PDB file of C-alpha atoms in Angstrom:
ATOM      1  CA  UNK P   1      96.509-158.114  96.749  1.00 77.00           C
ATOM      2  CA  UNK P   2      96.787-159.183  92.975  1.00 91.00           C
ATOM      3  CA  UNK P   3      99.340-160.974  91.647  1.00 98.00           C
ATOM      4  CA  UNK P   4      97.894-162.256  88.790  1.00 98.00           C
ATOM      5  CA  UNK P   5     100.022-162.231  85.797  1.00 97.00           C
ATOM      6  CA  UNK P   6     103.316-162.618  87.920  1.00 98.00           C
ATOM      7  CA  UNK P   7     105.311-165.684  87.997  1.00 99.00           C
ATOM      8  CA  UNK P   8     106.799-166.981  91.798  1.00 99.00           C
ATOM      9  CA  UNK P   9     108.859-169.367  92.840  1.00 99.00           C
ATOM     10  CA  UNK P  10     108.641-170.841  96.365  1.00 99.00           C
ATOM     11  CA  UNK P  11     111.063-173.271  97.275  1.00 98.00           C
ATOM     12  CA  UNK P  12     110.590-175.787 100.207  1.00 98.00           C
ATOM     13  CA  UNK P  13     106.714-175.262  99.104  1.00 98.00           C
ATOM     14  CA  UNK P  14     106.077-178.932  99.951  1.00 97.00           C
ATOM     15  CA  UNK P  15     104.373-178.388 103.714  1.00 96.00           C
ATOM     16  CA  UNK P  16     104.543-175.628 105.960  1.00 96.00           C
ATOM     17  CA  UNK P  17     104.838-172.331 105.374  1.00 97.00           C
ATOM     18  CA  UNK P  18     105.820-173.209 102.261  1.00 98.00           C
ATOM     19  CA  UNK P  19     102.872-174.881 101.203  1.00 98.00           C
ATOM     20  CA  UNK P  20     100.841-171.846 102.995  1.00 98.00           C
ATOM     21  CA  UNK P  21     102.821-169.190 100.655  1.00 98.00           C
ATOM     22  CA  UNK P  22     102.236-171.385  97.250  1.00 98.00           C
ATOM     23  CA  UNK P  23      98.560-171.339  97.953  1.00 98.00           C
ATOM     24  CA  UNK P  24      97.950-167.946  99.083  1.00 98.00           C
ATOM     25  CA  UNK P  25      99.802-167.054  95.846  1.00 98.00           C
ATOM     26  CA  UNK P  26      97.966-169.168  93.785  1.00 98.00           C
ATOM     27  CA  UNK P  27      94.470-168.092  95.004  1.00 98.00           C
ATOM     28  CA  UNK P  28      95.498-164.332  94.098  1.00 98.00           C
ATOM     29  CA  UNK P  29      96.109-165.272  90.428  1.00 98.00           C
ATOM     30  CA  UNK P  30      99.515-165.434  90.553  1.00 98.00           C
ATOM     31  CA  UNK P  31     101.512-168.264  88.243  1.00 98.00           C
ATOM     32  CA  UNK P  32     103.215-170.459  91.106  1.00 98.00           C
ATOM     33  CA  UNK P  33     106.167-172.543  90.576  1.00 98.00           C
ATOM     34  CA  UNK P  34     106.341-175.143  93.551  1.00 98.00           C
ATOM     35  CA  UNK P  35     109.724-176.230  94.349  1.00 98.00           C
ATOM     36  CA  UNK P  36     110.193-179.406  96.943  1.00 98.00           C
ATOM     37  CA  UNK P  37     111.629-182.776  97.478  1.00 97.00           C
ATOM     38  CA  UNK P  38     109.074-184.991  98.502  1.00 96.00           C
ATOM     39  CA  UNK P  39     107.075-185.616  95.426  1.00 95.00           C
ATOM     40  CA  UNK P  40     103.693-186.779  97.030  1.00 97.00           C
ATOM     41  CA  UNK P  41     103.842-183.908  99.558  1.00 97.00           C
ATOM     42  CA  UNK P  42     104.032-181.811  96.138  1.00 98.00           C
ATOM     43  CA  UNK P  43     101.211-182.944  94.690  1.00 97.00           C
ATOM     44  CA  UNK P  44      98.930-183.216  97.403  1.00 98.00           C
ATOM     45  CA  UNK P  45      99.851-179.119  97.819  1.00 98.00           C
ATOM     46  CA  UNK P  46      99.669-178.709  93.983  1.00 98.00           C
ATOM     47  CA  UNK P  47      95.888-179.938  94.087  1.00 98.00           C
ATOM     48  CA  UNK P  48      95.197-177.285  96.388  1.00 98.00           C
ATOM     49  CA  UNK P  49      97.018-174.543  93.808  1.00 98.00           C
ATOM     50  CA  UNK P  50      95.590-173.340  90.036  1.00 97.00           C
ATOM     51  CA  UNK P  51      97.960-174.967  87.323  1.00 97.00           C
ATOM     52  CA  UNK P  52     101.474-174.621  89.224  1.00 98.00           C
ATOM     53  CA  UNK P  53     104.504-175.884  87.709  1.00 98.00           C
ATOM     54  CA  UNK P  54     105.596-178.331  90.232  1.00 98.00           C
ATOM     55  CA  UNK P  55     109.721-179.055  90.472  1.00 98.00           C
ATOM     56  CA  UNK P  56     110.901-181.643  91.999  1.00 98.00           C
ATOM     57  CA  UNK P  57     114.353-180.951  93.392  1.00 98.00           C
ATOM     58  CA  UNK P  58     117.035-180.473  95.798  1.00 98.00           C
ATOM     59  CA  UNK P  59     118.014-176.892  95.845  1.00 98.00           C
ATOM     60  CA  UNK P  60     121.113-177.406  97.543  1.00 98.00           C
ATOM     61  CA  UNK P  61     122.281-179.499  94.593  1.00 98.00           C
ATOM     62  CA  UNK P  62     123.833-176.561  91.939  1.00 98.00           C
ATOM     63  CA  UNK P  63     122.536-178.406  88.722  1.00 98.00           C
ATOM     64  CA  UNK P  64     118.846-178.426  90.496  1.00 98.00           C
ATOM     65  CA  UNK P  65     118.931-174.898  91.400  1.00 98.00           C
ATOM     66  CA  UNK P  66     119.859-174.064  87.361  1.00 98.00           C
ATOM     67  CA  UNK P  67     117.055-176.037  86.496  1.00 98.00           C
ATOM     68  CA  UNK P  68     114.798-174.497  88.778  1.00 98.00           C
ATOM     69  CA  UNK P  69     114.925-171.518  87.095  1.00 98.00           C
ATOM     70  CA  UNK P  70     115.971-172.712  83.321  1.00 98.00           C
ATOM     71  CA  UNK P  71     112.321-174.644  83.664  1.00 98.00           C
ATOM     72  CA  UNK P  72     110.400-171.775  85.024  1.00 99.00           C
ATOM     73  CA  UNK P  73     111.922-168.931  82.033  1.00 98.00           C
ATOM     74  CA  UNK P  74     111.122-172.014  80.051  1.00 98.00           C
ATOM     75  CA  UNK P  75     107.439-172.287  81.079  1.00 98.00           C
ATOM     76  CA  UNK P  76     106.357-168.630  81.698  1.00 98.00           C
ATOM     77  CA  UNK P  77     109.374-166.400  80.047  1.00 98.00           C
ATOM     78  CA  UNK P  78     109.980-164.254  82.856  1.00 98.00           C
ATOM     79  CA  UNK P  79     109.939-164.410  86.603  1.00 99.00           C
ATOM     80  CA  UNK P  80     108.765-161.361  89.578  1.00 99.00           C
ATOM     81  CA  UNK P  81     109.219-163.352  92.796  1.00 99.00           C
ATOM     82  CA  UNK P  82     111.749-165.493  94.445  1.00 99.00           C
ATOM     83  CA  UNK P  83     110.630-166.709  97.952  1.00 99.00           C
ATOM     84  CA  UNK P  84     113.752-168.891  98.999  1.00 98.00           C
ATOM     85  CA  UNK P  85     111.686-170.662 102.124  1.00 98.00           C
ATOM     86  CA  UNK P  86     113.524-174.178 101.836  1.00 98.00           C
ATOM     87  CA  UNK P  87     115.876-175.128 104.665  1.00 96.00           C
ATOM     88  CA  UNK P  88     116.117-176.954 107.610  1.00 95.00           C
ATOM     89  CA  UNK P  89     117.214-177.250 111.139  1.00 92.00           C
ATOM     90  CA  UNK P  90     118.984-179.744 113.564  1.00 89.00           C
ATOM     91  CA  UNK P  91     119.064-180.509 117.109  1.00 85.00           C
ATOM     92  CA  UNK P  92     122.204-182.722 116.386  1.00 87.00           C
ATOM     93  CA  UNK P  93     125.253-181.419 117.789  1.00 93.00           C
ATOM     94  CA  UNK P  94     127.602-178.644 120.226  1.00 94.00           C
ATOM     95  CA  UNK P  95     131.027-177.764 120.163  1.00 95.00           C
ATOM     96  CA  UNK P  96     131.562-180.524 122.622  1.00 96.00           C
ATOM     97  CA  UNK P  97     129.152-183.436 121.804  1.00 94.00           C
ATOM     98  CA  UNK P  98     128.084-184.729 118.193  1.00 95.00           C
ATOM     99  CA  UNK P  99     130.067-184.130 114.505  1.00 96.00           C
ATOM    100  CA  UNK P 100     129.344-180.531 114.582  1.00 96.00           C
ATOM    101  CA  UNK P 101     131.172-179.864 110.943  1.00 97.00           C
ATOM    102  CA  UNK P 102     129.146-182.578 109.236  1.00 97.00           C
ATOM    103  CA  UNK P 103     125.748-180.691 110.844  1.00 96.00           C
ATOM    104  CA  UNK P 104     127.469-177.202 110.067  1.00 97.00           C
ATOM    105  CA  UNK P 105     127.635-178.246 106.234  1.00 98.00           C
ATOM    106  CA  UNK P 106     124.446-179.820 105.644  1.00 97.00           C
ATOM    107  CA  UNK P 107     122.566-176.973 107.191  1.00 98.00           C
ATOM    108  CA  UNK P 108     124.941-174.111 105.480  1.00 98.00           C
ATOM    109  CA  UNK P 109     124.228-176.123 102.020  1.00 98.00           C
ATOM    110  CA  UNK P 110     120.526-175.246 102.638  1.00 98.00           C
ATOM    111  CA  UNK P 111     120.055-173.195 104.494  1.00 98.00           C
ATOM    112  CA  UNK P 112     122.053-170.349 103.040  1.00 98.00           C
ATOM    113  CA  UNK P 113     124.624-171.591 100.184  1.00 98.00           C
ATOM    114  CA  UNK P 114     121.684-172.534  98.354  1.00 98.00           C
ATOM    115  CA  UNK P 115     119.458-168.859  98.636  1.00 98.00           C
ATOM    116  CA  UNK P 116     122.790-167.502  97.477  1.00 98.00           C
ATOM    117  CA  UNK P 117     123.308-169.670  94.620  1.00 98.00           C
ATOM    118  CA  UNK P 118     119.129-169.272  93.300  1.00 98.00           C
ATOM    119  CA  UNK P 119     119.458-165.605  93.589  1.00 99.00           C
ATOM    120  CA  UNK P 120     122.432-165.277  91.762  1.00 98.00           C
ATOM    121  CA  UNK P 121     120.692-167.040  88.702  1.00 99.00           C
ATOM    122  CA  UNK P 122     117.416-165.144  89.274  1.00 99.00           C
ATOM    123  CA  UNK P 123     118.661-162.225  89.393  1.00 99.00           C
ATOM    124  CA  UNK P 124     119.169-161.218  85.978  1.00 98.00           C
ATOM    125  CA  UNK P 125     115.898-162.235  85.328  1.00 99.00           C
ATOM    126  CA  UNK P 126     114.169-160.329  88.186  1.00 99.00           C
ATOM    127  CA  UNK P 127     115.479-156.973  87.233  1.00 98.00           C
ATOM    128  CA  UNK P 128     113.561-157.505  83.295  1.00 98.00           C
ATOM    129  CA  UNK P 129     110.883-157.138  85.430  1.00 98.00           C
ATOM    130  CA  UNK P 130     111.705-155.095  88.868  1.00 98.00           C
ATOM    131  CA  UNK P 131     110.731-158.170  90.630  1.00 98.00           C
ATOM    132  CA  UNK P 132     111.752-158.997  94.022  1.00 98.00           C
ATOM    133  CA  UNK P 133     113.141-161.164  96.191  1.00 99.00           C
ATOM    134  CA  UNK P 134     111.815-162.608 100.035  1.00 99.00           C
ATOM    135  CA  UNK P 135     114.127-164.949 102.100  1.00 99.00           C
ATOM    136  CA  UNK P 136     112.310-166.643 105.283  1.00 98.00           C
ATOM    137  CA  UNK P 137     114.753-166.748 107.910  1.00 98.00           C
ATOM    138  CA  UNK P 138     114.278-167.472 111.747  1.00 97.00           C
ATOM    139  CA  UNK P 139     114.294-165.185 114.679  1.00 96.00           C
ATOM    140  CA  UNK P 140     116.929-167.857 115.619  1.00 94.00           C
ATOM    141  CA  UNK P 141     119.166-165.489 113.674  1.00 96.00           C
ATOM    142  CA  UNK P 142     119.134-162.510 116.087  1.00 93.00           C
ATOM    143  CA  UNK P 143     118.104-164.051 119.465  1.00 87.00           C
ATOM    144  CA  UNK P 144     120.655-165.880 121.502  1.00 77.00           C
ATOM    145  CA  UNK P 145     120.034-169.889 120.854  1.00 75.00           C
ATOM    146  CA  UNK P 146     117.771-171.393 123.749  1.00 78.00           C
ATOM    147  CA  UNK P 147     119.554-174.839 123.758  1.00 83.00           C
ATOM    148  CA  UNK P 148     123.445-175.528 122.691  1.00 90.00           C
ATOM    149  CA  UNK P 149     122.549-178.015 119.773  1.00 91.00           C
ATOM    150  CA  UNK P 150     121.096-174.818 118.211  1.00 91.00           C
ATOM    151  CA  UNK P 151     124.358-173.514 117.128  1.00 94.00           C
ATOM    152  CA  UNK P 152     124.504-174.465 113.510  1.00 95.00           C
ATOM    153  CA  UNK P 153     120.691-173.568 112.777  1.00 95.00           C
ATOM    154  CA  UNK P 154     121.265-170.205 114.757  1.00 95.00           C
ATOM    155  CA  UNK P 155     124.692-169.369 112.697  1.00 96.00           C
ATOM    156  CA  UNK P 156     122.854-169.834 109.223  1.00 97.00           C
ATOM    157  CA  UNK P 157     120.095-168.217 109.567  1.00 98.00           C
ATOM    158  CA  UNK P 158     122.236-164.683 111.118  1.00 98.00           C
ATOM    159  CA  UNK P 159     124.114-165.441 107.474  1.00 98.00           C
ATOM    160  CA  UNK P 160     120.938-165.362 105.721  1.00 98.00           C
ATOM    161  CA  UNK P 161     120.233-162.130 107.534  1.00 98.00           C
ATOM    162  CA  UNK P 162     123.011-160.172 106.217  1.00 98.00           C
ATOM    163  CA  UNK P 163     122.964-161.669 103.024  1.00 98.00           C
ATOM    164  CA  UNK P 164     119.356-160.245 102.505  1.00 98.00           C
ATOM    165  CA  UNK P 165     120.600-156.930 103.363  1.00 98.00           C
ATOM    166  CA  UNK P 166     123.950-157.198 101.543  1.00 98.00           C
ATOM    167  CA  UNK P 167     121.847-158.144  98.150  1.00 98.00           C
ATOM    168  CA  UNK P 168     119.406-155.573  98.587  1.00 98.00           C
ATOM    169  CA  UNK P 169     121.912-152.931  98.301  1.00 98.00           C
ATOM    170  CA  UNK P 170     123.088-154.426  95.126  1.00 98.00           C
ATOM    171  CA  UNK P 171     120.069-155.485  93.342  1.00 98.00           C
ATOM    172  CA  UNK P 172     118.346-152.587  94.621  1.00 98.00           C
ATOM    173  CA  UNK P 173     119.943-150.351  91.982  1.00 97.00           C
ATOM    174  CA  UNK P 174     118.743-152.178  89.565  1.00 98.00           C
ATOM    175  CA  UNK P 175     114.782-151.703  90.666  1.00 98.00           C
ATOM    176  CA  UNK P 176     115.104-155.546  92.827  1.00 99.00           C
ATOM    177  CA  UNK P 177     113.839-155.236  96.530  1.00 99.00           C
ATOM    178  CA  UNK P 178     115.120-157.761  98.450  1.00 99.00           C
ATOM    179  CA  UNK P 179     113.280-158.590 102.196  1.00 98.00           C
ATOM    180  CA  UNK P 180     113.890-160.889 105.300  1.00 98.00           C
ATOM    181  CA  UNK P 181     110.619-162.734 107.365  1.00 98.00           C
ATOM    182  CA  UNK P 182     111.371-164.293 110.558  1.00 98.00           C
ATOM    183  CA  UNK P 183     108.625-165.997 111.961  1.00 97.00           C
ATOM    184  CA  UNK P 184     109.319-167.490 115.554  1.00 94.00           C
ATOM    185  CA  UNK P 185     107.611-170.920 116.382  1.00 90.00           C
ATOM    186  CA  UNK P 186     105.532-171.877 114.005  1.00 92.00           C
ATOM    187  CA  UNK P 187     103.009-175.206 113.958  1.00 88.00           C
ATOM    188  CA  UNK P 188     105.088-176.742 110.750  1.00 79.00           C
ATOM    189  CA  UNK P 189     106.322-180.431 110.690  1.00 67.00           C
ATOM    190  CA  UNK P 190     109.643-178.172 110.711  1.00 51.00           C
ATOM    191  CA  UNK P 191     109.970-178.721 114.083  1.00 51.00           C
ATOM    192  CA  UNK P 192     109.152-182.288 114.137  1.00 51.00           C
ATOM    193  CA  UNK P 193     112.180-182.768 111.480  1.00 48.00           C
ATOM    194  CA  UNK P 194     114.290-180.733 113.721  1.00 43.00           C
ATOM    195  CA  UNK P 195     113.231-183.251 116.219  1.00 47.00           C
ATOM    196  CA  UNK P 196     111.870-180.057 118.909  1.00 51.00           C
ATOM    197  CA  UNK P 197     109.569-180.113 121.380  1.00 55.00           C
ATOM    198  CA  UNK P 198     107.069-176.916 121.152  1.00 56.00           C
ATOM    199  CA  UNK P 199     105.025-178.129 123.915  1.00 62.00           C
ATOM    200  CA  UNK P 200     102.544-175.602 126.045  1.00 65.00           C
ATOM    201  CA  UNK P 201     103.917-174.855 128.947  1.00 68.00           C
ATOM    202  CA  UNK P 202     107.428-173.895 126.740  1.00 74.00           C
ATOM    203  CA  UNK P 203     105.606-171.719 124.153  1.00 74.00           C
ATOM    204  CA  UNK P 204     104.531-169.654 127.038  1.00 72.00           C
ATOM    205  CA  UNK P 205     107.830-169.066 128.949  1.00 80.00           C
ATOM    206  CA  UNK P 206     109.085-167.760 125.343  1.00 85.00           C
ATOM    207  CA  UNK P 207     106.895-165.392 123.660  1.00 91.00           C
ATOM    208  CA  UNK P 208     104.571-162.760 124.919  1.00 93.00           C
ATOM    209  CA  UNK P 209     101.009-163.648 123.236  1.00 94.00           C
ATOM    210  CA  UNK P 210     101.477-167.355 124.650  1.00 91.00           C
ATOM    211  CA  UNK P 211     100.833-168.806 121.206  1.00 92.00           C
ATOM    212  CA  UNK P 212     102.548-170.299 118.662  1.00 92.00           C
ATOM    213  CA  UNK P 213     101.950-169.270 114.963  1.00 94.00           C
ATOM    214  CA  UNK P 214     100.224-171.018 111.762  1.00 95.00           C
ATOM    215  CA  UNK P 215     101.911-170.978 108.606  1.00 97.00           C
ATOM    216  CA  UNK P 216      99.375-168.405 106.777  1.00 97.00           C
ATOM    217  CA  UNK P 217     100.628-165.958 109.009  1.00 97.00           C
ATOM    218  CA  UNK P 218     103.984-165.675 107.838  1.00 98.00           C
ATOM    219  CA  UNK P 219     102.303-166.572 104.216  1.00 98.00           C
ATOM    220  CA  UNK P 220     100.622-163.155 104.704  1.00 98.00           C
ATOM    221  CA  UNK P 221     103.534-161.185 105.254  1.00 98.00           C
ATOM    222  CA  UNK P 222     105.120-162.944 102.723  1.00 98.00           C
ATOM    223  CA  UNK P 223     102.592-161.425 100.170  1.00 98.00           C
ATOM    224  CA  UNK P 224     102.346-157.725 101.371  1.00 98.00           C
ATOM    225  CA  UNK P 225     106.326-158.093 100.884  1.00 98.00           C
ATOM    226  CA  UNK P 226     106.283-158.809  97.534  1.00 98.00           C
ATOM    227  CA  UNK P 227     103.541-157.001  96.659  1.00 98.00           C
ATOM    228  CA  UNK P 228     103.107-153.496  95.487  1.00 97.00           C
ATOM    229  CA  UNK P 229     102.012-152.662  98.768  1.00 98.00           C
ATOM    230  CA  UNK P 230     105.364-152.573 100.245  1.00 98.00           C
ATOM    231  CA  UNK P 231     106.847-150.919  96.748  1.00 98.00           C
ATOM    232  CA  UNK P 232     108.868-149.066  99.340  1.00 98.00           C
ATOM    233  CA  UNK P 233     110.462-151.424 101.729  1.00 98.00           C
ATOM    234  CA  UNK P 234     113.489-153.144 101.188  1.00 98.00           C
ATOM    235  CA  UNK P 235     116.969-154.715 103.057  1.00 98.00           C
ATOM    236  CA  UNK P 236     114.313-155.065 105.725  1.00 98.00           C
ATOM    237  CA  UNK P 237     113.924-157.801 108.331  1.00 98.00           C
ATOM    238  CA  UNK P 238     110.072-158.406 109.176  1.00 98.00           C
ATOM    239  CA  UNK P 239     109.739-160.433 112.476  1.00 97.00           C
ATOM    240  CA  UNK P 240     106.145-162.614 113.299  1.00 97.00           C
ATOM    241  CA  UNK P 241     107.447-164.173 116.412  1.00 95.00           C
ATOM    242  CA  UNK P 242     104.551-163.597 119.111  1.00 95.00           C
ATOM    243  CA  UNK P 243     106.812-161.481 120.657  1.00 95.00           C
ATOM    244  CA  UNK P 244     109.552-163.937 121.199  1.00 91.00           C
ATOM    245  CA  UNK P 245     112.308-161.076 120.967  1.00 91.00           C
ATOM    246  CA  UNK P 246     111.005-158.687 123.299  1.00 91.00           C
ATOM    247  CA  UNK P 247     110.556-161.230 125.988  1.00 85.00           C
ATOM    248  CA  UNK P 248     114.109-161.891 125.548  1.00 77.00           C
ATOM    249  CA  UNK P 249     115.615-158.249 125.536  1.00 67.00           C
TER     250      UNK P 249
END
């Protein structure tokens, strides 16, 4: 898959997945705008990329997110894909235990305020050029959550779900796909900020294949989405999960 001549944004592209989907762009020509917080995470990822306009900034913060895309237009005049990966999870607090509201925030702000807020400003640039659009949620967003402290991670990510879907159905009209991935576990240090345990004998009791995935996976699906390849799929929801839902249903 080509993508050379087209300009993406990842967000979150610092490590993980991320990082996986900034590179895998980058080494298929594509013009990769990396967006993160940690600045020396950045660059070492940015070494590993051809040219990318590396952004330092929080996208949950509104005047970041307009500058986002104000310094890509800037850079490269147009944009074709939006890969809103950044967010994060928490192991912090229940209904019962813990300031659930002050966790409920700071993961909403993140994890779904802030894919709302970037596609609302690059969307009139996306349909100039029928780009499209793919959010990375979390099969946490359809499953039932394993653990209580789950709860707030769980809720966003089921947002982020039907606000794929919702904005698909808009932007669609307007020649803008808009697609969902949902890996399961994945080895990120995602799970070590979530402060999770993802040891052996747990990945097997949840998902079918007994393995948990790497980041190019979901980078790979991540690509065929926005690609021409899938020219045909939108409002979908494309789960990598080892077969972490089926075990449960």
């Amino acid at each position: 898959m080509s993508f050379k001549g087209k300009v993406v944004i990842v967000t979150g592209a610092s490590s993980g997945i991320g990082a996986a989907v900034a590179k895998e762009f980058s080494s298929e020509g594509a013009q990769v705008v990396m967006v993160g917080r940690n600045e020396a995470k950045l660059s070492a990822v940015a070494a590993e990329c051809d040219k990318p306009l590396v952004i330092r900034a929080d996208v949950a913060n509104d005047d970041d997110a307009r500058r986002i895309i104000d310094e890509t237009i800037k850079k490269f005049g147009k944009l074709d894909v939006l890969v809103n990966n950044a967010g994060m999870g928490s192991n912090a607090a229940t209904l019962l235990e813990g300031d659930i509201m002050k966790d409920y925030d700071k993961l909403m702000s993140i994890n779904l305020r802030a894919v709302v807020h970037l596609t609302k400003l690059a969307a009139p640039h996306l349909i100039k050029t029928k780009g499209n659009i793919v959010n990375i949620s979390s099969v946490a967003g359809t499953l039932t959550p394993i653990i209580p402290t789950a709860i707030n991670y769980c809720v966003t990510k089921a947002g982020l779900n039907h606000f794929s879907a919702c904005a698909a159905l808009e932007l669609g009209r307007k020649g803008v796909r808009v697609n969902t991935v949902s890996p399961g576990p994945v080895k990120t240090d995602f799970v070590e900020n979530a402060k999770m345990e993802l040891n052996t004998s747990f990945i097997k009791k949840i998902t079918i294949l007994e393995r948990i995935s790497e980041s190019d996976e979901i980078a790979d699906l991540v690509l065929f989405l926005a690609s021409d390849k899938a020219r045909g799929i939108t409002a979908s929801n494309f789960v990598s999960d080892n077969g972490a839902i089926a075990l449960r249903n």
